Tab-separated table of C-alpha atoms and ligand atoms in Angstrom:
chain	number	residue	atom	x	y	z
A	1	MET	CA	-58.546	62.397	17.134
A	2	SER	CA	-54.928	62.018	18.088
A	3	LEU	CA	-52.891	60.173	15.553
A	4	LYS	CA	-49.360	58.829	15.541
A	5	VAL	CA	-47.461	57.781	12.436
A	6	PHE	CA	-44.967	54.920	12.695
A	7	LYS	CA	-42.519	53.799	10.060
A	8	PHE	CA	-40.911	50.383	9.972
A	9	GLY	CA	-38.021	49.908	7.519
A	10	GLY	CA	-36.891	46.821	5.643
A	11	ALA	CA	-34.609	45.597	8.425
A	12	SER	CA	-37.456	45.625	10.955
A	13	VAL	CA	-39.574	43.198	8.893
A	14	ARG	CA	-36.879	41.113	7.239
A	15	ASP	CA	-37.887	37.739	8.758
A	16	VAL	CA	-40.510	36.033	10.898
A	17	GLU	CA	-38.891	36.939	14.200
A	18	ARG	CA	-38.641	40.590	13.262
A	19	ILE	CA	-42.254	40.726	12.087
A	20	GLN	CA	-43.350	39.189	15.374
A	21	ASN	CA	-41.254	41.822	17.117
A	22	VAL	CA	-43.074	44.580	15.212
A	23	ALA	CA	-46.413	43.115	16.321
A	24	ASN	CA	-45.123	43.028	19.916
A	25	ILE	CA	-44.270	46.712	19.702
A	26	LEU	CA	-47.659	47.539	18.186
A	27	GLU	CA	-49.545	45.592	20.837
A	28	LYS	CA	-48.649	48.348	23.273
A	29	TYR	CA	-50.548	50.831	21.101
A	30	LYS	CA	-53.640	48.683	20.715
A	31	GLY	CA	-56.206	51.317	21.669
A	32	GLU	CA	-54.594	54.054	19.579
A	33	ASN	CA	-55.004	55.443	16.108
A	34	LEU	CA	-51.854	54.707	14.073
A	35	VAL	CA	-50.750	54.996	10.486
A	36	ILE	CA	-48.070	52.369	9.997
A	37	VAL	CA	-45.815	52.887	6.994
A	38	VAL	CA	-43.830	49.827	6.000
A	39	SER	CA	-40.933	49.194	3.579
A	40	ALA	CA	-40.260	46.118	1.507
A	41	MET	CA	-38.899	43.218	3.549
A	42	GLY	CA	-35.131	42.962	4.033
A	43	LYS	CA	-33.298	43.310	0.739
A	44	THR	CA	-36.375	42.857	-1.469
A	45	THR	CA	-35.970	46.235	-3.174
A	46	ASN	CA	-32.439	45.331	-4.278
A	47	ALA	CA	-33.662	41.965	-5.540
A	48	LEU	CA	-36.465	43.611	-7.522
A	49	GLU	CA	-33.971	46.056	-8.987
A	50	GLU	CA	-32.058	43.033	-10.296
A	51	VAL	CA	-35.273	41.653	-11.819
A	52	THR	CA	-35.851	44.995	-13.539
A	53	LYS	CA	-32.314	45.119	-14.923
A	54	ALA	CA	-32.498	41.542	-16.190
A	55	TYR	CA	-35.829	42.191	-17.875
A	56	TYR	CA	-34.751	45.458	-19.439
A	57	LYS	CA	-31.443	44.078	-20.675
A	58	LYS	CA	-33.155	40.868	-21.806
A	59	THR	CA	-30.651	38.602	-20.087
A	60	GLY	CA	-33.233	35.826	-19.903
A	61	LYS	CA	-32.921	35.702	-16.099
A	62	ALA	CA	-35.767	38.005	-15.091
A	63	GLN	CA	-38.417	35.328	-14.468
A	64	GLU	CA	-35.992	33.214	-12.475
A	65	LEU	CA	-34.971	36.136	-10.282
A	66	MET	CA	-38.622	37.072	-9.786
A	67	GLU	CA	-39.384	33.511	-8.777
A	68	GLU	CA	-36.750	33.747	-6.033
A	69	VAL	CA	-38.385	36.909	-4.679
A	70	LYS	CA	-41.783	35.214	-4.671
A	71	GLN	CA	-40.541	32.038	-3.038
A	72	SER	CA	-38.766	33.912	-0.260
A	73	HIS	CA	-42.035	35.667	0.562
A	74	TYR	CA	-44.031	32.438	0.405
A	75	ARG	CA	-41.547	30.687	2.700
A	76	LEU	CA	-41.757	33.523	5.193
A	77	MET	CA	-45.557	33.486	5.087
A	78	ALA	CA	-45.763	29.718	5.544
A	79	GLU	CA	-43.686	30.085	8.709
A	80	LEU	CA	-45.479	33.199	9.934
A	81	PHE	CA	-49.008	31.898	9.451
A	82	GLY	CA	-48.193	28.228	10.044
A	83	SER	CA	-50.166	27.273	6.936
A	84	GLN	CA	-50.017	27.562	3.152
A	85	THR	CA	-53.703	28.274	2.779
A	86	HIS	CA	-53.979	31.464	4.774
A	87	GLU	CA	-55.934	34.155	2.900
A	88	ALA	CA	-52.835	36.342	2.743
A	89	PHE	CA	-51.394	33.938	0.130
A	90	VAL	CA	-54.169	34.887	-2.285
A	91	GLU	CA	-53.616	38.599	-1.765
A	92	VAL	CA	-49.858	38.361	-2.143
A	93	ASN	CA	-50.203	36.164	-5.179
A	94	ASP	CA	-52.534	38.695	-6.812
A	95	ILE	CA	-49.797	41.298	-6.462
A	96	PHE	CA	-47.053	39.073	-7.818
A	97	VAL	CA	-49.226	38.230	-10.829
A	98	GLU	CA	-48.810	41.852	-11.893
A	99	ALA	CA	-45.072	41.216	-12.189
A	100	ASP	CA	-45.724	38.163	-14.362
A	101	TRP	CA	-47.819	40.283	-16.711
A	102	VAL	CA	-45.030	42.805	-17.071
A	103	LEU	CA	-42.312	40.181	-17.521
A	104	GLU	CA	-44.221	38.222	-20.176
A	105	ASP	CA	-44.069	41.087	-22.667
A	106	GLU	CA	-41.029	42.582	-24.360
A	107	PRO	CA	-39.683	45.681	-22.554
A	108	GLU	CA	-40.945	48.651	-24.541
A	109	ASP	CA	-41.258	51.423	-21.972
A	110	SER	CA	-38.480	53.453	-20.397
A	111	TYR	CA	-36.267	51.825	-17.811
A	112	ASP	CA	-37.440	54.170	-15.069
A	113	TYR	CA	-41.095	53.457	-15.788
A	114	ILE	CA	-40.563	49.688	-15.740
A	115	TYR	CA	-38.499	50.011	-12.579
A	116	ASP	CA	-41.364	51.622	-10.684
A	117	GLN	CA	-43.895	49.050	-11.854
A	118	ILE	CA	-41.730	46.150	-10.668
A	119	VAL	CA	-39.896	47.539	-7.636
A	120	SER	CA	-43.087	48.892	-6.004
A	121	LEU	CA	-44.345	45.336	-5.547
A	122	GLY	CA	-41.985	44.878	-2.596
A	123	GLU	CA	-43.914	47.345	-0.431
A	124	LEU	CA	-47.291	46.123	-1.655
A	125	VAL	CA	-46.594	42.561	-0.534
A	126	SER	CA	-44.846	43.426	2.724
A	127	THR	CA	-47.846	45.504	3.839
A	128	LYS	CA	-50.310	42.787	2.846
A	129	ILE	CA	-48.352	40.311	4.939
A	130	LEU	CA	-47.952	42.591	7.934
A	131	ALA	CA	-51.608	43.695	7.942
A	132	ALA	CA	-52.781	40.076	7.764
A	133	TYR	CA	-50.426	39.088	10.551
A	134	LEU	CA	-51.534	41.953	12.804
A	135	ARG	CA	-55.145	40.860	12.358
A	136	GLU	CA	-54.063	37.328	13.236
A	137	ARG	CA	-52.696	38.809	16.464
A	138	GLN	CA	-56.072	40.506	17.107
A	139	LEU	CA	-54.724	43.932	16.257
A	140	PRO	CA	-57.076	46.155	14.274
A	141	ALA	CA	-55.279	46.652	10.940
A	142	GLN	CA	-56.787	48.021	7.751
A	143	TRP	CA	-54.690	48.001	4.563
A	144	LEU	CA	-54.411	51.232	2.619
A	145	ASP	CA	-52.984	51.548	-0.874
A	146	ALA	CA	-50.604	54.522	-0.558
A	147	ARG	CA	-51.096	55.174	-4.284
A	148	ASP	CA	-54.644	56.258	-3.522
A	149	VAL	CA	-53.234	59.050	-1.383
A	150	ILE	CA	-49.804	60.113	-2.616
A	151	LEU	CA	-49.935	61.859	-5.967
A	152	THR	CA	-46.634	62.575	-7.711
A	153	ASP	CA	-45.517	64.002	-11.022
A	154	ASP	CA	-44.541	61.513	-13.713
A	155	ILE	CA	-40.793	61.506	-13.274
A	156	TYR	CA	-40.389	57.828	-12.557
A	157	ARG	CA	-38.006	56.666	-9.813
A	158	GLU	CA	-38.012	60.119	-8.311
A	159	GLY	CA	-41.604	61.288	-8.237
A	160	TRP	CA	-42.149	64.700	-6.678
A	161	VAL	CA	-45.150	64.920	-4.407
A	162	GLN	CA	-48.048	67.086	-5.564
A	163	TRP	CA	-48.988	68.366	-2.157
A	164	GLU	CA	-52.379	69.945	-2.721
A	165	GLU	CA	-53.906	66.930	-4.378
A	166	THR	CA	-52.218	64.591	-1.908
A	167	GLN	CA	-53.779	66.546	0.941
A	168	LYS	CA	-57.222	66.250	-0.653
A	169	ARG	CA	-56.810	62.520	-1.144
A	170	ALA	CA	-55.598	62.058	2.413
A	171	ASP	CA	-58.766	63.774	3.620
A	172	ARG	CA	-60.943	61.754	1.292
A	173	VAL	CA	-59.347	58.312	1.555
A	174	ALA	CA	-57.211	58.019	4.678
A	175	LYS	CA	-59.229	60.040	7.187
A	176	PRO	CA	-62.406	57.941	6.943
A	177	MET	CA	-60.339	54.798	7.499
A	178	LEU	CA	-58.784	56.312	10.597
A	179	GLU	CA	-62.133	57.436	11.897
A	180	LYS	CA	-63.058	53.767	12.194
A	181	GLY	CA	-60.274	53.582	14.799
A	182	GLY	CA	-57.285	51.254	15.054
A	183	PHE	CA	-54.329	50.929	12.698
A	184	VAL	CA	-53.956	51.715	9.025
A	185	VAL	CA	-51.066	49.859	7.387
A	186	THR	CA	-49.672	51.371	4.205
A	187	GLN	CA	-46.642	51.282	1.911
A	188	GLY	CA	-43.641	53.531	2.051
A	189	PHE	CA	-41.815	54.690	-1.077
A	190	ILE	CA	-44.636	54.522	-3.625
A	191	GLY	CA	-47.088	56.941	-5.161
A	192	SER	CA	-49.114	57.374	-8.277
A	193	THR	CA	-49.499	59.804	-11.173
A	194	THR	CA	-52.740	61.431	-12.272
A	195	GLU	CA	-52.930	58.623	-14.855
A	196	ASN	CA	-52.908	56.078	-12.028
A	197	THR	CA	-49.526	54.613	-12.858
A	198	THR	CA	-47.222	53.715	-10.019
A	199	THR	CA	-44.218	55.875	-9.210
A	200	THR	CA	-41.538	55.652	-6.527
A	201	LEU	CA	-40.142	58.498	-4.463
A	202	GLY	CA	-36.453	57.554	-4.627
A	203	ARG	CA	-34.528	54.888	-2.726
A	204	GLU	CA	-35.016	54.932	1.030
A	205	GLY	CA	-38.158	56.994	0.473
A	206	SER	CA	-40.348	55.304	3.091
A	207	ASP	CA	-39.295	57.726	5.807
A	208	TYR	CA	-40.498	60.494	3.524
A	209	THR	CA	-43.838	58.738	2.974
A	210	ALA	CA	-44.374	58.651	6.717
A	211	ALA	CA	-43.690	62.394	6.862
A	212	ILE	CA	-46.202	63.020	4.056
A	213	PHE	CA	-48.886	61.154	5.986
A	214	SER	CA	-47.904	62.901	9.210
A	215	TYR	CA	-48.235	66.276	7.553
A	216	CYS	CA	-51.502	65.634	5.713
A	217	LEU	CA	-53.178	63.972	8.683
A	218	ASP	CA	-51.821	66.359	11.332
A	219	ALA	CA	-50.157	63.627	13.342
A	220	GLU	CA	-49.190	64.435	16.916
A	221	SER	CA	-45.841	62.700	16.355
A	222	MET	CA	-43.969	60.454	13.953
A	223	SER	CA	-41.648	57.617	14.972
A	224	ILE	CA	-39.241	55.699	12.797
A	225	TRP	CA	-38.127	52.371	14.207
A	226	LYS	CA	-34.546	51.473	13.363
A	227	ASP	CA	-31.844	48.961	14.182
A	228	VAL	CA	-29.871	51.711	15.950
A	229	PRO	CA	-30.657	53.338	19.330
A	230	GLY	CA	-31.349	56.696	17.639
A	231	VAL	CA	-29.446	59.240	15.599
A	232	LEU	CA	-25.742	58.760	16.230
A	233	THR	CA	-22.809	61.083	15.664
A	234	ALA	CA	-21.778	58.932	12.666
A	235	ASP	CA	-22.713	55.697	10.909
A	236	PRO	CA	-21.847	52.871	13.334
A	237	ARG	CA	-21.040	50.633	10.359
A	238	LEU	CA	-18.138	52.937	9.499
A	239	PHE	CA	-16.971	54.353	12.831
A	240	ASP	CA	-16.360	52.934	16.289
A	241	ASN	CA	-16.662	55.835	18.646
A	242	VAL	CA	-20.171	56.991	18.017
A	243	THR	CA	-22.584	58.380	20.570
A	244	LYS	CA	-26.332	58.854	20.489
A	245	LEU	CA	-27.823	62.312	20.263
A	246	ASP	CA	-30.813	62.652	22.588
A	247	GLU	CA	-32.234	65.682	20.810
A	248	LEU	CA	-31.748	67.431	17.505
A	249	SER	CA	-33.259	70.520	15.973
A	250	TYR	CA	-35.059	70.164	12.645
A	251	ARG	CA	-32.415	72.276	11.049
A	252	GLU	CA	-29.576	70.108	12.289
A	253	ALA	CA	-31.395	66.976	11.184
A	254	ILE	CA	-31.973	68.404	7.709
A	255	GLU	CA	-28.338	69.381	7.340
A	256	MET	CA	-27.060	66.010	8.542
A	257	THR	CA	-29.328	63.920	6.386
A	258	TYR	CA	-28.978	66.064	3.285
A	259	TYR	CA	-25.245	65.491	3.396
A	260	GLY	CA	-25.577	61.769	3.704
A	261	ALA	CA	-26.342	60.637	7.265
A	262	LYS	CA	-28.165	57.531	6.128
A	263	VAL	CA	-30.363	57.216	9.168
A	264	ILE	CA	-33.257	59.320	7.807
A	265	HIS	CA	-34.226	60.196	4.247
A	266	PRO	CA	-33.348	63.881	3.740
A	267	LYS	CA	-36.803	64.900	2.508
A	268	THR	CA	-38.426	63.644	5.703
A	269	ILE	CA	-37.831	66.545	8.042
A	270	LYS	CA	-39.235	69.564	6.178
A	271	PRO	CA	-42.915	68.543	6.144
A	272	LEU	CA	-42.669	67.774	9.868
A	273	GLN	CA	-40.983	71.066	10.610
A	274	ASN	CA	-43.687	72.966	8.741
A	275	LYS	CA	-46.244	71.680	11.210
A	276	SER	CA	-43.977	71.332	14.248
A	277	ILE	CA	-44.575	67.585	14.430
A	278	PRO	CA	-41.868	65.924	16.549
A	279	LEU	CA	-39.955	63.006	15.022
A	280	PHE	CA	-38.699	60.187	17.222
A	281	VAL	CA	-35.991	57.844	15.994
A	282	LYS	CA	-36.291	54.716	18.086
A	283	SER	CA	-34.819	51.243	18.254
A	284	PHE	CA	-37.031	48.306	17.363
A	285	ILE	CA	-34.514	46.128	19.180
A	286	ASN	CA	-34.879	48.120	22.382
A	287	PRO	CA	-38.288	49.797	22.039
A	288	GLU	CA	-38.248	51.105	25.604
A	289	GLY	CA	-35.083	53.121	24.886
A	290	LYS	CA	-35.515	56.868	24.655
A	291	GLY	CA	-34.171	57.203	21.123
A	292	THR	CA	-33.639	60.619	19.588
A	293	MET	CA	-36.195	63.393	19.487
A	294	ILE	CA	-36.120	65.837	16.593
A	295	ALA	CA	-38.287	68.761	17.494
A	296	PRO	CA	-38.683	72.525	17.659
A	297	ASP	CA	-36.976	74.465	20.435
A	298	VAL	CA	-34.001	72.175	20.747
A	299	GLU	CA	-30.925	74.038	21.803
A	300	ASP	CA	-28.256	73.669	19.129
A	301	ASN	CA	-25.220	72.354	20.919
A	302	TYR	CA	-23.650	69.328	19.311
A	303	PRO	CA	-20.485	67.249	19.260
A	304	PRO	CA	-18.752	66.709	15.884
A	305	MET	CA	-20.944	64.683	13.542
A	306	VAL	CA	-19.777	62.930	10.403
A	307	ALA	CA	-21.647	61.843	7.294
A	308	ILE	CA	-20.134	60.018	4.354
A	309	GLU	CA	-21.564	59.861	0.839
A	310	ASN	CA	-20.089	57.368	-1.611
A	311	ASN	CA	-20.510	57.367	-5.388
A	312	GLN	CA	-19.687	60.993	-5.792
A	313	ALA	CA	-18.453	62.692	-8.938
A	314	LEU	CA	-16.820	66.077	-9.169
A	315	LEU	CA	-17.849	68.011	-12.269
A	316	ASN	CA	-15.625	70.854	-13.355
A	317	ILE	CA	-17.626	72.980	-15.726
A	318	SER	CA	-16.086	75.856	-17.650
A	319	THR	CA	-17.225	78.102	-20.455
A	320	ARG	CA	-16.036	77.484	-23.995
A	321	ASP	CA	-15.805	81.199	-24.764
A	322	PHE	CA	-14.625	84.009	-22.510
A	323	SER	CA	-17.862	84.632	-20.671
A	324	PHE	CA	-18.201	84.361	-16.913
A	325	VAL	CA	-20.144	81.362	-15.670
A	326	ALA	CA	-21.829	83.026	-12.751
A	327	GLU	CA	-22.964	86.042	-14.724
A	328	GLN	CA	-24.275	84.618	-17.959
A	329	HIS	CA	-24.843	80.917	-17.508
A	330	ILE	CA	-25.839	80.046	-14.010
A	331	SER	CA	-29.518	79.701	-14.861
A	332	ASP	CA	-28.798	77.267	-17.741
A	333	LEU	CA	-26.798	75.107	-15.398
A	334	PHE	CA	-29.389	75.183	-12.658
A	335	ASN	CA	-32.167	74.366	-15.105
A	336	GLN	CA	-30.296	71.311	-16.295
A	337	ILE	CA	-29.511	70.261	-12.740
A	338	THR	CA	-33.239	70.271	-12.007
A	339	ALA	CA	-34.249	68.652	-15.304
A	340	ASN	CA	-31.893	65.731	-14.625
A	341	ARG	CA	-32.750	65.553	-10.915
A	342	LEU	CA	-29.094	65.699	-10.094
A	343	HIS	CA	-28.316	65.578	-6.374
A	344	VAL	CA	-25.865	68.393	-5.749
A	345	ASN	CA	-23.930	68.048	-2.516
A	346	MET	CA	-21.452	70.849	-2.945
A	347	MET	CA	-21.001	73.851	-5.224
A	348	GLN	CA	-18.088	76.170	-5.879
A	349	ASN	CA	-17.545	78.787	-8.500
A	350	SER	CA	-14.792	80.983	-9.820
A	351	ALA	CA	-14.932	83.521	-12.649
A	352	ILE	CA	-14.886	81.027	-15.487
A	353	SER	CA	-15.609	77.734	-13.826
A	354	PHE	CA	-18.291	76.116	-11.794
A	355	ARG	CA	-17.675	73.013	-9.780
A	356	ILE	CA	-20.282	70.664	-8.343
A	357	CYS	CA	-20.047	67.474	-6.400
A	358	VAL	CA	-22.987	65.236	-7.293
A	359	THR	CA	-24.217	61.760	-6.551
A	360	ASP	CA	-23.163	59.563	-9.463
A	361	GLN	CA	-26.344	57.576	-9.886
A	362	ASP	CA	-27.283	55.694	-13.047
A	363	ASP	CA	-26.873	57.854	-16.165
A	364	LYS	CA	-27.631	61.172	-14.536
A	365	VAL	CA	-24.125	62.592	-14.854
A	366	ARG	CA	-23.871	61.485	-18.471
A	367	ASP	CA	-27.270	62.947	-19.370
A	368	PHE	CA	-26.508	66.226	-17.631
A	369	THR	CA	-23.134	66.489	-19.367
A	370	LYS	CA	-24.719	65.819	-22.747
A	371	ALA	CA	-27.272	68.516	-22.154
A	372	ILE	CA	-24.704	71.228	-21.393
A	373	GLU	CA	-21.672	70.281	-23.447
A	374	GLY	CA	-22.654	72.512	-26.368
A	375	LYS	CA	-21.876	75.537	-24.222
A	376	PHE	CA	-19.513	74.180	-21.600
A	377	LYS	CA	-16.450	72.027	-21.202
A	378	VAL	CA	-17.015	69.403	-18.537
A	379	ARG	CA	-14.329	67.440	-16.765
A	380	ILE	CA	-15.595	64.583	-14.613
A	381	GLU	CA	-13.764	62.951	-11.738
A	382	PRO	CA	-15.747	59.866	-10.689
A	383	ASN	CA	-15.448	57.408	-7.758
A	384	LEU	CA	-15.085	59.955	-4.995
A	385	GLU	CA	-16.348	60.222	-1.465
A	386	LEU	CA	-17.871	63.277	0.151
A	387	ILE	CA	-17.178	63.672	3.842
A	388	THR	CA	-19.240	66.232	5.710
A	389	VAL	CA	-18.386	67.174	9.269
A	390	ARG	CA	-20.715	69.368	11.261
A	391	HIS	CA	-19.401	71.092	14.387
A	392	TYR	CA	-15.887	70.023	13.493
A	393	ASN	CA	-12.763	70.147	15.561
A	394	LYS	CA	-9.176	69.726	14.419
A	395	GLN	CA	-8.798	66.197	15.720
A	396	THR	CA	-11.836	64.918	13.845
A	397	LEU	CA	-10.663	66.482	10.588
A	398	ASP	CA	-7.132	65.126	10.954
A	399	ASP	CA	-8.408	61.623	11.618
A	400	LEU	CA	-10.668	61.743	8.605
A	401	ARG	CA	-7.970	63.056	6.282
A	402	ALA	CA	-5.613	60.162	7.020
A	403	ASP	CA	-5.344	57.809	4.002
A	404	LYS	CA	-7.219	60.252	1.816
A	405	VAL	CA	-6.371	62.645	-0.977
A	406	VAL	CA	-8.484	65.734	-0.468
A	407	LEU	CA	-9.487	67.116	-3.876
A	408	THR	CA	-11.434	70.059	-2.614
A	409	GLU	CA	-12.654	71.389	0.677
A	410	ASN	CA	-15.384	73.831	1.666
A	411	LYS	CA	-15.864	75.464	5.043
A	412	ILE	CA	-19.036	77.265	5.919
A	413	ARG	CA	-19.445	78.198	9.544
A	414	GLN	CA	-19.938	74.931	11.411
A	415	THR	CA	-19.547	72.638	8.426
A	416	VAL	CA	-16.542	71.263	6.595
A	417	GLN	CA	-17.008	69.298	3.410
A	418	MET	CA	-14.203	67.365	1.768
A	419	VAL	CA	-14.339	65.604	-1.541
A	420	VAL	CA	-11.781	62.844	-1.252
A	421	LYS	CA	-10.223	59.924	-2.996
A	422	THR	CA	-9.271	57.005	-0.823
A	423	ILE	CA	-5.642	55.992	-1.263
A	424	PRO	CA	-5.594	52.321	-2.276
A	425	PRO	CA	-3.824	50.219	0.411
A	426	MET	CA	-0.938	49.313	-1.950
A	427	THR	CA	0.204	52.910	-2.247
A	428	ARG	CA	-0.148	53.821	1.396
A	429	LYS	CA	3.058	54.578	3.278
B	501	LIG	P1	-34.503	51.408	7.424
B	501	LIG	O1	-34.531	49.939	7.194
B	501	LIG	O2	-35.408	51.849	8.522
B	501	LIG	O3	-34.695	52.203	6.182
B	501	LIG	P2	-31.723	52.011	7.256
B	501	LIG	O4	-30.925	50.762	7.213
B	501	LIG	O5	-31.966	52.714	5.949
B	501	LIG	O6	-33.082	51.722	7.986
B	501	LIG	O7	-31.103	53.060	8.256
B	501	LIG	C1	-30.551	52.655	9.469
B	501	LIG	C2	-29.040	52.569	9.336
B	501	LIG	O8	-28.523	53.884	9.106
B	501	LIG	C3	-28.333	52.134	10.572
B	501	LIG	O9	-28.264	50.735	10.647
B	501	LIG	C4	-26.959	52.783	10.457
B	501	LIG	O10	-25.998	51.863	10.000
B	501	LIG	C5	-27.132	53.836	9.380
B	501	LIG	N1	-26.685	55.170	9.780
B	501	LIG	C6	-25.954	56.022	9.001
B	501	LIG	N2	-25.689	57.156	9.629
B	501	LIG	C7	-26.253	57.063	10.863
B	501	LIG	C8	-26.330	57.942	11.978
B	501	LIG	N3	-25.777	59.155	11.967
B	501	LIG	N4	-27.018	57.529	13.067
B	501	LIG	C9	-27.611	56.319	13.101
B	501	LIG	N5	-27.561	55.438	12.070
B	501	LIG	C10	-26.890	55.793	10.962
B	502	LIG	N1	-37.805	49.770	-0.029
B	502	LIG	C1	-37.254	51.036	-0.485
B	502	LIG	C2	-35.745	50.974	-0.482
B	502	LIG	O1	-35.196	49.985	-0.053
B	502	LIG	C3	-37.750	52.205	0.288
B	502	LIG	C4	-37.346	52.238	1.753
B	502	LIG	O2	-37.043	51.190	2.308
B	502	LIG	O3	-37.320	53.303	2.329
B	502	LIG	O4	-35.123	51.881	-0.942
B	503	LIG	MG1	-33.731	53.009	4.839
């Protein structure tokens, strides 16, 4: 059985036209076995995050915000199916009812737990809608609940995949569905604990979900369909002169995405590499385009590539006594980094200090600091940007440094990383 895994992100299913476009693409694969991993539609995840915040902070707006999410889906469905009585309405409504149940009670659980229960609904409804629409178009689409396959630990909002059990469930649940032939439509981004509660894998995690399915089901290839022609040398929203890369090695793709190239979730590549499954990044706007192939045996020869990470904080950590950080304390620090699921993008150490650049997300930096401040002094510089340049040349670095204060810089072989502060326009020369 040869199987392909496709992933369609939020932008590819954000409105009726785009959903029709997805069906047009899939029509060409009618006779094939596909797992189709789908994100929440458009900006639904952001909207559900707002619902969660409102509910948790008891602003009184949660139900109203939830109603807007529901109505936008109902409007889209009415247009897509040309009727308000299509069976998909019942299925979608059943999912939204779960949100009503949560929102009716006072928030008692942790924020992260509540977040996963509410935010996961976006993927559940988008896949119900897409599967129903594909069937309407005579495409063979079964709906699979990804939570029946992907088992995670119980760290909410950032569940770590339990691979062995996930593999067993994929064999038990997903394989028989695929053996019937046709398409299996499932959700990106979500998983479940051993207690059967819903978890999420971290924002933008749908690419990773597709890689998990690809790995467990031994896919022949995985394709992610994007609004860009493939992997580019930098984010086209931030830079003008970008070019498409036709081929990338796994290693290059991991390095680029780990340091913030937003085109693929960083955890996506490793499972594919472990089984030599090629990854194609293709355009849903121009599906015939060649896109980018990420595969084994690609010769590493690249132009300069730039990735930018916002919301960075630089943490300067030093010992309170006269001990050396790297000798006596490094394991304490690393344990706390893991316990708080801090995303470390750069590390530097001297005899008595240790410096890390981390993504400043929610309360992670605060919690980490609290956990270590008994032993260490911590100085935090927030609101920074991390610029990573692979295969740099002088011109690229000079251009990037303009209008920036560089706080620290690291060079390792082909890679330069700069932690910078942007000079506000008023103070520029
Ligand atoms: P999806 O909806 O599939 O999750 P995203 O919006 O998360 O898609 O990712 C696609 C976007 O990633 C592009 O629109 C582009 O702006 C951005 N991007 C950032 N870096 C790159 C890069 N190096 N190459 C291509 N796209 C990039
Ligand atoms: N819907 C989730 C998000 O927006 C997951 C994804 O799209 O990859 O982060
Ligand atoms: Mg994305």
